[in-house]
Amino acid sequence: VSPPPDGRTAPLAIHVAARQAHKGGERGADCQDAWWAGLDPPRVAVADGATRAFFAREWAWLVARRFCDDGALADALLAAPASPWREALGPAREAWRAAVWAVIQRAPARGLLENRFHRRDAGITTLVGVEVDAARGRWRAVLIGDSCLMRFGRDGGFRDSVPVRDPDAFDSHPEALISVAGSARETEPRAVDGLASPDEVLVLATDAAARWLLSFRETDRFAAAMGLLGEDDDGFGGRVAVARRSDQPGAPAMEDDDVTLVVVAFGEPLPGTRPLEHVVAAELPPPFAPTASDGDAPSGDEASSDARAAVVIPRELRPEPDGAGTSPTDASGPAAWMATSDVHHPRNEAEEDDRLDDAREAPVDAGESTPRRRAERMLDGVHHRLGPRRVTALMLAGWGVILLIGLSSLLLQRGSEPRDSKSPDPVTPAGPLGAAAAPAEVRGFTSILSPFGIDTHPAEGQPWNAPDR
Amino acid sequence: MAYGKKIGTDNPGVIVLLIDQSASMADPASDGRSKAEHAALAVNRVLYEIQEASQSGASIKPRCMVGVVGYGAQVGAVVSGMIDDLAASPRRWDTLRRKEPDGAGGLVEVEFNMPIWVDPVAANGTPMAEAFAEAYRVLAGGWLPGHPDSFPPIVINITDGEPNDSAAAAAEARRLMSLHTSDGGVLLFNVHVSSNRTAGEAALPSSAAALSDPYARFLFDISSPLPDALLAEAEKVGFAPQPGARGFVFNATPESLIKLLTFGSSGLR
């Protein structure tokens, strides 16, 4: 082992601060950025999942975490492009694929997800990962995409930024790590290294923050980074919001994107940084939990380390368990009225007779409107809201009620006009400018209004206004 | 800047699709399928694409409210709800087989689950005025008071025929377009689907002068001018809007119908 270049006899202390903020108008669970840190050896990583990609947030967290915790992957990436990094990435890809498939099997909108899964849609993420050899006083880093590694002197002097140095060089399709092998977009990682001296400060930033920092004059960039970082993370979202609005000469407003900023100081701490051991023990966000949407424990190797759940990062800046967005808990705003908003297919059985395809091909599917079908729809909705375990518990009690409702509906239906006996309305051939008008029945659109407590037709009792599930 | 609000989970948008379900929609379009089938296909497709764009992991972000209003024998909501709720509850799933790129330069046939919210319907006349009035009531009474600073609502009317009462329809359309948020007025786009294979299409015209058909001029008059902020989006889907272009396509082919819906919903993606 070579001695440290500065003559030290003890390993360098490493202090770290990590901050994260989501896009304006969105929530913490929507943030596609990720960061992670590990101790043995010291590693930090920042990843930026592509917004429109498939399970990109999960892929970003998985990559960042595995870089820090999986020595084989880190070693391969840090030795790229000469190393077998693609092979080393294989287990991460398999873990992503298995986790995504597990989620899909339990998701309410399964068909949509299956389409994308079978289409081989991929998670896409950038990565900047740093490993520190504290004994030798060196660091090395891997770079994929436009998440940046900046180097500063402790006096604030700007030294370098890789892979992007020009703020105008960022674009919306950076190079990336892809969760599915064989993608044409797959690119070679780039590795760099340097001295980890007490005079060196590293800043890892996703593109919006990196671009914003690089838009300052070189002499002002360090101050801008430390100002954005702040001494605690409670106000980071607010500082980002100010940066997005700011109109400082020579520095355009920060792009409204997810933002992750990690500062690594060697030797003495900088304001806002904490010992790496503390960050790993107490500040890491909850891990990617692919099955947590229904309250189950995370699966696979992503299930460990829950004891290190964040105590410092504000909740809204932490990644929430997957699926958290489906159970809004906000007491106000859209989530509050969404909780009472169901999808409505308000055409009743008689209206079904108007279906063009029914008129041409087959009789109306009587099963569509049976009490059993209504009960199934109701169960689908409950399953969506509560998850399978609670549903199982509720089902035993609920079946009795449902059967009662079903029997009542059957009795009511038998007592009413038999709808199936009504022939479908003939499709009237008419000119392109329309047939003579028949009086139109105008009905309220209360499915949108009802969440606001507005009832446009309180006396009409329209059957299609009742929730379907 | 008008029409500059960003749509997100904390600031959702709204799109209302009005579908003409009059009897003439049973007539075949240029490819032999009925216009009602094309309308249903296009609406199901755009709803699917909005959902896919709103997807984050396993969940659909509640970024917008969608309402589909049918007008023909009746006027009323066919389906409505936040996009994440719609995703979980289509009427049914149809299984299709589609060819997809295999990642190696070829195509592979895969099963595709197509959610169906809207079925083709064709009966009776064209109560367009009542449909506009319904959209007005939804937006003025429910959406806008709760979202005064959101991206302005978008209303897209798919029709093939002259309304029962053109004067009433025009009045209701103007009343609808008078609604606004702090970010701009309600955008009303109209797309006229045609059975005529040889009829010339007029896409996003900037003047009524070239429209010889009185019905085309009527629809031009009740279509919103495209805001500057949306011109680039129109170009992205293949339109070539000129200054002063209106959100209107006359004698639209099935492809143009999908293009207009794609353009109209671009802010929600």
XYZ file of C-alpha atoms in Angstrom, chain A:
469
model
C 0.000 0.000 0.000
C 1.427 3.315 -0.992
C 1.612 5.960 1.733
C -0.766 8.889 1.482
C 0.744 11.569 -0.762
C 0.429 14.206 1.978
C 2.409 12.184 4.527
C -0.507 11.352 6.820
C -0.380 8.246 8.936
C -4.136 7.882 9.643
C -6.937 7.395 7.092
C -8.696 10.536 5.989
C -11.948 11.391 7.635
C -14.791 11.632 5.141
C -17.724 13.974 5.646
C -20.791 13.876 3.476
C -24.018 15.801 2.983
C -26.819 14.665 0.700
C -29.827 16.711 -0.359
C -32.721 15.933 -2.667
C -35.735 17.827 -4.014
C -38.420 16.905 -6.493
C -39.877 18.753 -9.437
C -42.230 21.625 -8.791
C -45.845 20.549 -8.755
C -44.952 16.976 -7.907
C -44.324 15.003 -4.755
C -41.456 13.183 -3.137
C -42.698 9.844 -4.428
C -42.464 11.200 -7.979
C -38.749 12.030 -7.673
C -36.698 9.938 -10.065
C -33.301 10.785 -8.547
C -31.470 8.504 -6.147
C -28.420 8.603 -3.893
C -26.709 6.120 -1.638
C -23.606 5.747 0.519
C -21.553 2.823 1.787
C -18.703 2.354 4.227
C -16.570 -0.611 3.240
C -14.940 0.836 1.272
C -16.338 4.359 1.439
C -18.565 4.991 -1.556
C -21.208 7.517 -2.538
C -23.403 7.488 -5.608
C -25.942 9.710 -7.302
C -28.285 8.506 -10.051
C -30.896 10.272 -12.142
C -33.707 8.087 -13.448
C -35.246 9.171 -16.748
C -38.744 10.455 -16.074
C -40.526 8.690 -18.915
C -38.666 5.418 -18.618
C -40.110 2.249 -17.092
C -39.609 1.890 -13.342
C -36.760 4.349 -13.686
C -36.871 5.570 -10.104
C -36.472 2.005 -8.890
C -33.654 1.345 -11.338
C -31.868 4.494 -10.227
C -32.095 3.527 -6.570
C -31.031 -0.024 -7.302
C -27.987 1.094 -9.289
C -26.917 3.682 -6.729
C -27.287 1.250 -3.892
C -25.568 -1.637 -5.626
C -22.669 0.575 -6.601
C -22.136 1.326 -2.907
C -22.862 -2.124 -1.496
C -21.810 -4.544 -4.237
C -18.040 -4.675 -4.549
C -18.022 -6.694 -7.754
C -20.234 -4.196 -9.558
C -18.357 -1.191 -8.217
C -15.010 -2.688 -9.145
C -16.188 -3.457 -12.660
C -17.707 -0.034 -13.231
C -14.686 1.742 -11.798
C -12.418 -0.210 -14.138
C -14.592 0.384 -17.207
C -14.526 0.281 -20.136
C -11.829 -2.427 -20.063
C -13.596 -4.460 -17.373
C -16.499 -6.893 -17.894
C -18.878 -4.292 -16.522
C -21.822 -5.534 -18.561
C -21.567 -8.956 -16.964
C -21.204 -7.368 -13.541
C -24.351 -5.391 -14.174
C -26.286 -8.573 -14.976
C -27.419 -9.385 -11.417
C -28.704 -5.833 -10.954
C -30.680 -6.128 -14.174
C -32.086 -9.470 -13.107
C -33.034 -8.042 -9.715
C -34.775 -5.120 -11.402
C -36.633 -7.383 -13.797
C -37.734 -9.780 -11.050
C -38.807 -6.954 -8.786
C -40.710 -5.204 -11.541
C -42.487 -8.404 -12.522
C -43.419 -9.010 -8.884
C -44.879 -5.540 -8.699
C -46.788 -6.008 -11.934
C -48.422 -9.192 -10.667
C -49.963 -7.247 -7.828
C -50.620 -3.943 -9.491
C -54.130 -2.694 -10.111
C -53.291 -1.433 -13.621
C -51.592 -4.683 -14.547
C -52.416 -4.722 -18.243
C -50.683 -1.440 -18.885
C -47.594 -2.565 -17.002
C -47.522 -5.935 -18.741
C -47.589 -4.200 -22.101
C -44.487 -2.241 -21.230
C -42.759 -5.201 -19.618
C -43.280 -7.448 -22.649
C -42.234 -4.587 -24.878
C -38.950 -4.664 -22.971
C -39.309 -1.085 -21.826
C -36.375 -0.292 -19.622
C -35.396 1.702 -16.620
C -32.866 4.336 -17.592
C -30.535 6.130 -15.242
C -27.367 8.133 -15.138
C -24.776 7.383 -12.486
C -21.903 9.124 -10.822
C -20.262 6.941 -8.203
C -17.178 7.663 -6.129
C -15.048 5.235 -4.135
C -12.506 6.565 -1.675
C -9.318 4.832 -0.613
C -8.927 6.694 2.641
C -5.689 4.958 3.547
C -3.972 5.859 0.312
C -5.615 9.220 -0.018
C -7.111 8.593 -3.454
C -10.549 8.507 -4.994
C -11.823 7.080 -8.229
C -15.164 7.583 -9.885
C -17.401 6.187 -12.594
C -19.516 8.464 -14.782
C -22.424 7.519 -17.009
C -24.643 10.220 -18.436
C -24.876 13.838 -17.383
C -24.837 13.564 -13.626
C -21.633 15.402 -12.777
C -18.661 15.142 -10.495
C -17.171 18.546 -9.668
C -13.902 19.144 -7.907
C -13.205 22.198 -5.796
C -10.379 23.335 -3.579
C -11.341 24.026 0.008
C -10.600 27.660 -0.728
C -13.470 27.578 -3.193
C -11.410 27.318 -6.330
C -13.115 25.420 -9.135
C -10.940 22.616 -10.472
C -12.988 20.563 -12.862
C -16.344 19.082 -13.759
C -16.811 15.767 -15.519
C -18.329 14.574 -17.764
C -19.930 17.954 -18.532
C -18.149 21.263 -18.033
C -20.150 23.529 -20.344
C -23.615 24.414 -18.988
C -24.920 24.534 -22.549
C -23.818 20.966 -23.251
C -26.607 19.279 -21.289
C -29.402 17.746 -23.322
C -32.492 15.684 -22.617
C -31.070 12.388 -23.870
C -27.864 11.776 -21.975
C -25.942 8.535 -22.023
C -27.298 6.127 -19.465
C -27.268 2.753 -17.785
C -30.172 0.667 -19.085
C -31.993 -1.993 -17.078
C -32.454 -4.214 -20.135
C -29.413 -5.657 -21.877
C -28.805 -4.979 -25.523
C -30.258 -1.492 -25.736
C -28.875 0.691 -28.473
C -28.655 3.480 -25.941
C -26.259 1.565 -23.726
C -22.979 3.406 -23.404
C -19.575 2.777 -21.948
C -18.971 4.085 -18.441
C -16.130 6.508 -18.000
C -13.752 6.215 -15.051
C -11.644 8.991 -13.525
C -9.559 9.267 -10.366
C -7.779 11.802 -8.208
C -6.194 12.619 -4.892
C -8.366 12.587 -1.797
C -6.565 15.321 0.075
C -7.920 17.555 2.842
C -7.864 20.322 0.288
C -10.230 18.514 -2.081
C -14.012 18.807 -2.056
C -16.152 16.698 -4.378
C -19.663 17.663 -5.452
C -21.919 15.049 -7.084
C -24.963 16.552 -8.761
C -27.741 15.500 -11.090
C -28.075 17.544 -14.244
C -30.314 20.398 -13.120
C -28.088 21.284 -10.172
C -24.895 20.686 -12.134
C -26.022 22.883 -14.987
C -27.079 25.597 -12.576
C -23.756 25.527 -10.717
C -21.768 25.578 -13.943
C -23.685 28.616 -15.103
C -21.972 30.692 -12.409
C -18.539 32.160 -12.871
C -15.873 29.692 -11.779
C -15.035 31.776 -8.730
C -18.644 31.698 -7.551
C -19.487 28.053 -8.105
C -18.317 26.723 -4.766
C -20.225 29.393 -2.870
C -23.297 28.600 -4.945
C -22.944 24.894 -4.170
C -22.529 25.456 -0.452
C -25.357 27.963 -0.400
C -27.662 25.487 -2.084
C -26.519 22.702 0.240
C -27.183 24.745 3.383
C -26.339 23.663 6.880
C -29.329 21.382 7.176
C -31.574 19.718 4.688
C -34.860 20.996 6.045
C -34.797 24.018 3.827
C -33.318 22.418 0.729
C -36.603 22.293 -1.143
C -37.102 25.974 -0.465
C -33.600 26.849 -1.600
C -34.143 24.910 -4.808
C -37.424 26.726 -5.343
C -35.600 30.043 -4.983
C -32.919 28.884 -7.415
C -35.621 27.985 -9.923
C -37.027 31.489 -9.673
C -33.759 33.364 -9.379
C -32.647 35.697 -12.095
C -29.090 36.393 -11.120
C -26.800 37.903 -13.718
C -24.752 35.188 -15.319
C -26.840 32.420 -13.782
C -30.108 31.421 -15.381
C -32.843 29.959 -13.228
C -32.374 26.328 -12.300
C -34.344 23.991 -14.519
C -37.456 22.590 -12.869
C -36.262 19.028 -12.498
C -35.504 16.618 -9.700
C -32.369 17.723 -7.894
C -29.812 15.697 -5.965
C -26.671 17.229 -4.509
C -24.026 15.321 -2.551
C -20.928 16.998 -1.115
C -17.911 14.984 0.001
C -15.273 16.685 2.131
C -12.011 15.006 3.094
C -10.484 15.731 6.491
C -12.292 18.557 8.265
C -16.051 18.825 7.776
C -17.747 21.538 5.802
C -20.919 23.230 7.082
C -23.795 20.833 6.673
C -21.682 17.707 6.231
C -21.566 14.812 8.673
C -19.215 11.879 9.103
C -19.844 9.254 6.431
C -20.454 6.686 9.195
C -23.278 8.820 10.531
C -24.828 9.246 7.103
C -24.729 5.505 6.409
C -26.087 4.658 9.847
C -28.828 7.226 10.073
C -29.538 9.157 6.912
C -29.892 6.666 4.113
C -33.382 6.676 2.642
C -35.552 3.577 2.815
C -34.422 1.097 0.186
C -36.326 0.299 -2.950
C -39.162 -1.875 -1.746
C -40.875 -3.346 -4.757
C -43.679 -5.063 -2.885
C -44.277 -2.440 -0.253
C -47.363 -1.092 -1.940
C -49.548 -3.441 0.017
C -47.582 -3.369 3.232
C -45.501 -6.489 2.685
C -41.832 -6.601 3.503
C -39.434 -5.713 0.727
C -38.139 -8.711 -1.116
C -34.699 -9.883 -2.116
C -31.517 -8.127 -1.244
C -33.283 -4.779 -1.179
C -35.074 -5.770 1.998
C -32.261 -5.222 4.450
C -31.125 -2.148 6.336
C -34.557 -0.838 7.175
C -33.200 -0.062 10.610
C -31.231 2.700 8.997
C -34.385 4.426 7.881
C -33.963 8.108 7.461
C -34.192 10.348 10.442
C -32.745 13.437 8.877
C -33.958 13.618 5.297
C -37.436 15.152 5.358
C -40.119 12.724 4.412
C -41.027 14.582 1.274
C -37.429 14.368 0.091
C -37.134 10.648 0.659
C -38.178 8.051 -1.859
C -41.358 6.492 -0.632
C -42.120 2.815 -0.899
C -43.323 1.960 -4.330
C -47.007 2.490 -4.721
C -47.216 5.102 -1.997
C -48.704 7.446 -4.502
C -51.753 5.239 -4.823
C -52.800 5.899 -1.267
C -52.783 9.627 -0.848
C -52.648 10.770 2.714
C -52.630 14.518 2.262
C -55.431 16.202 4.074
C -55.816 18.812 1.392
C -55.267 19.313 -2.286
C -56.005 16.871 -5.064
C -55.255 13.809 -2.953
C -58.065 14.589 -0.549
C -60.790 14.589 -3.168
C -59.167 11.869 -5.196
C -59.681 9.598 -2.241
C -63.383 9.817 -2.876
C -63.150 9.932 -6.645
C -63.869 6.716 -8.449
C -64.034 5.988 -12.104
C -67.518 6.087 -13.426
C -68.928 4.243 -16.384
C -72.277 5.800 -16.055
C -74.160 4.220 -18.914
C -76.821 1.995 -17.508
C -77.998 -1.268 -18.944
C -80.514 0.353 -21.239
C -77.803 2.525 -22.687
C -75.758 -0.550 -23.358
C -78.354 -1.393 -25.952
C -77.038 1.499 -27.978
C -73.670 -0.068 -28.478
C -72.895 -0.280 -32.122
C -71.094 -3.570 -31.817
C -73.964 -5.101 -29.913
C -76.337 -4.096 -32.657
C -74.168 -5.736 -35.290
C -72.810 -8.806 -33.644
C -73.808 -10.234 -30.329
C -76.472 -9.791 -27.706
C -75.627 -7.718 -24.700
C -73.484 -9.602 -22.241
C -75.910 -10.119 -19.428
C -73.070 -10.894 -17.077
C -71.806 -7.360 -17.331
C -74.691 -6.062 -15.288
C -75.341 -8.906 -12.906
C -75.029 -8.487 -9.143
C -72.057 -10.825 -9.260
C -70.287 -8.548 -11.709
C -71.051 -5.557 -9.556
C -69.666 -7.385 -6.541
C -66.510 -8.220 -8.486
C -66.061 -4.598 -9.436
C -66.508 -3.600 -5.833
C -63.846 -6.098 -4.769
C -61.487 -4.839 -7.452
C -61.755 -1.361 -6.014
C -61.206 -2.531 -2.457
C -58.207 -4.581 -3.556
C -56.762 -1.526 -5.221
C -57.133 0.583 -2.108
C -56.188 -1.864 0.629
C -53.911 -4.504 -0.844
C -54.396 -8.273 -0.878
C -53.730 -9.105 2.771
C -56.290 -6.757 4.184
C -58.629 -7.722 1.433
C -58.345 -11.377 2.410
C -59.284 -10.511 5.971
C -62.149 -8.357 4.843
C -63.401 -10.816 2.259
C -64.708 -13.331 4.782
C -66.769 -10.683 6.483
C -67.598 -8.948 3.227
C -68.904 -11.966 1.343
C -71.883 -12.242 3.612
C -72.784 -8.631 2.957
C -72.098 -8.978 -0.756
C -74.243 -12.069 -1.058
C -77.022 -10.241 0.731
C -76.674 -7.313 -1.666
C -76.553 -9.703 -4.589
C -79.703 -11.534 -3.549
C -81.470 -8.232 -2.985
C -80.410 -6.989 -6.400
C -81.568 -10.205 -8.026
C -84.958 -9.860 -6.419
C -85.169 -6.219 -7.486
C -84.065 -7.046 -10.993
C -86.601 -9.814 -11.358
C -89.258 -7.352 -10.346
C -88.270 -4.798 -12.959
C -88.587 -4.620 -16.753
C -86.437 -7.382 -18.304
C -83.808 -5.371 -20.146
C -82.480 -8.180 -22.280
C -85.846 -8.448 -23.964
C -85.443 -4.975 -25.423
C -84.044 -5.034 -28.907
C -81.086 -2.780 -29.489
C -81.882 0.475 -31.194
C -81.346 0.078 -34.909
C -78.388 1.934 -36.248
C -79.975 4.564 -38.401
C -78.158 5.178 -41.626
C -78.015 8.882 -42.126
C -76.123 11.442 -44.119
C -72.877 12.837 -42.904
C -74.570 15.884 -41.566
C -76.730 13.936 -39.190
C -80.248 12.636 -38.884
C -83.260 14.458 -37.592
C -82.921 15.153 -33.933
C -84.613 13.153 -31.272
C -84.993 14.806 -27.893
C -81.774 14.248 -26.033
C -81.705 13.288 -22.426
C -79.242 15.542 -20.634
C -77.727 14.142 -17.538
C -75.339 15.630 -15.023
C -71.642 15.007 -14.943
C -71.673 14.662 -11.213
C -68.888 12.152 -11.101
C -66.507 15.060 -11.414
C -68.550 17.471 -9.337
C -69.327 15.142 -6.470
C -65.849 15.243 -4.967
C -66.453 18.917 -4.353
C -69.744 18.231 -2.693
C -71.674 19.645 -5.639
C -74.750 17.699 -6.557
C -76.249 18.989 -9.769
C -79.242 16.662 -9.823
C -80.018 15.664 -6.269
C -83.519 14.512 -7.112
C -82.894 12.507 -10.242
C -81.226 9.472 -8.721
C -79.343 8.664 -11.884
C -78.131 5.095 -11.743
C -74.862 5.853 -13.499
C -73.824 8.372 -10.891
C -73.436 5.685 -8.277
C -69.852 4.511 -7.907
C -69.235 1.316 -9.803
C -66.965 -0.138 -7.194
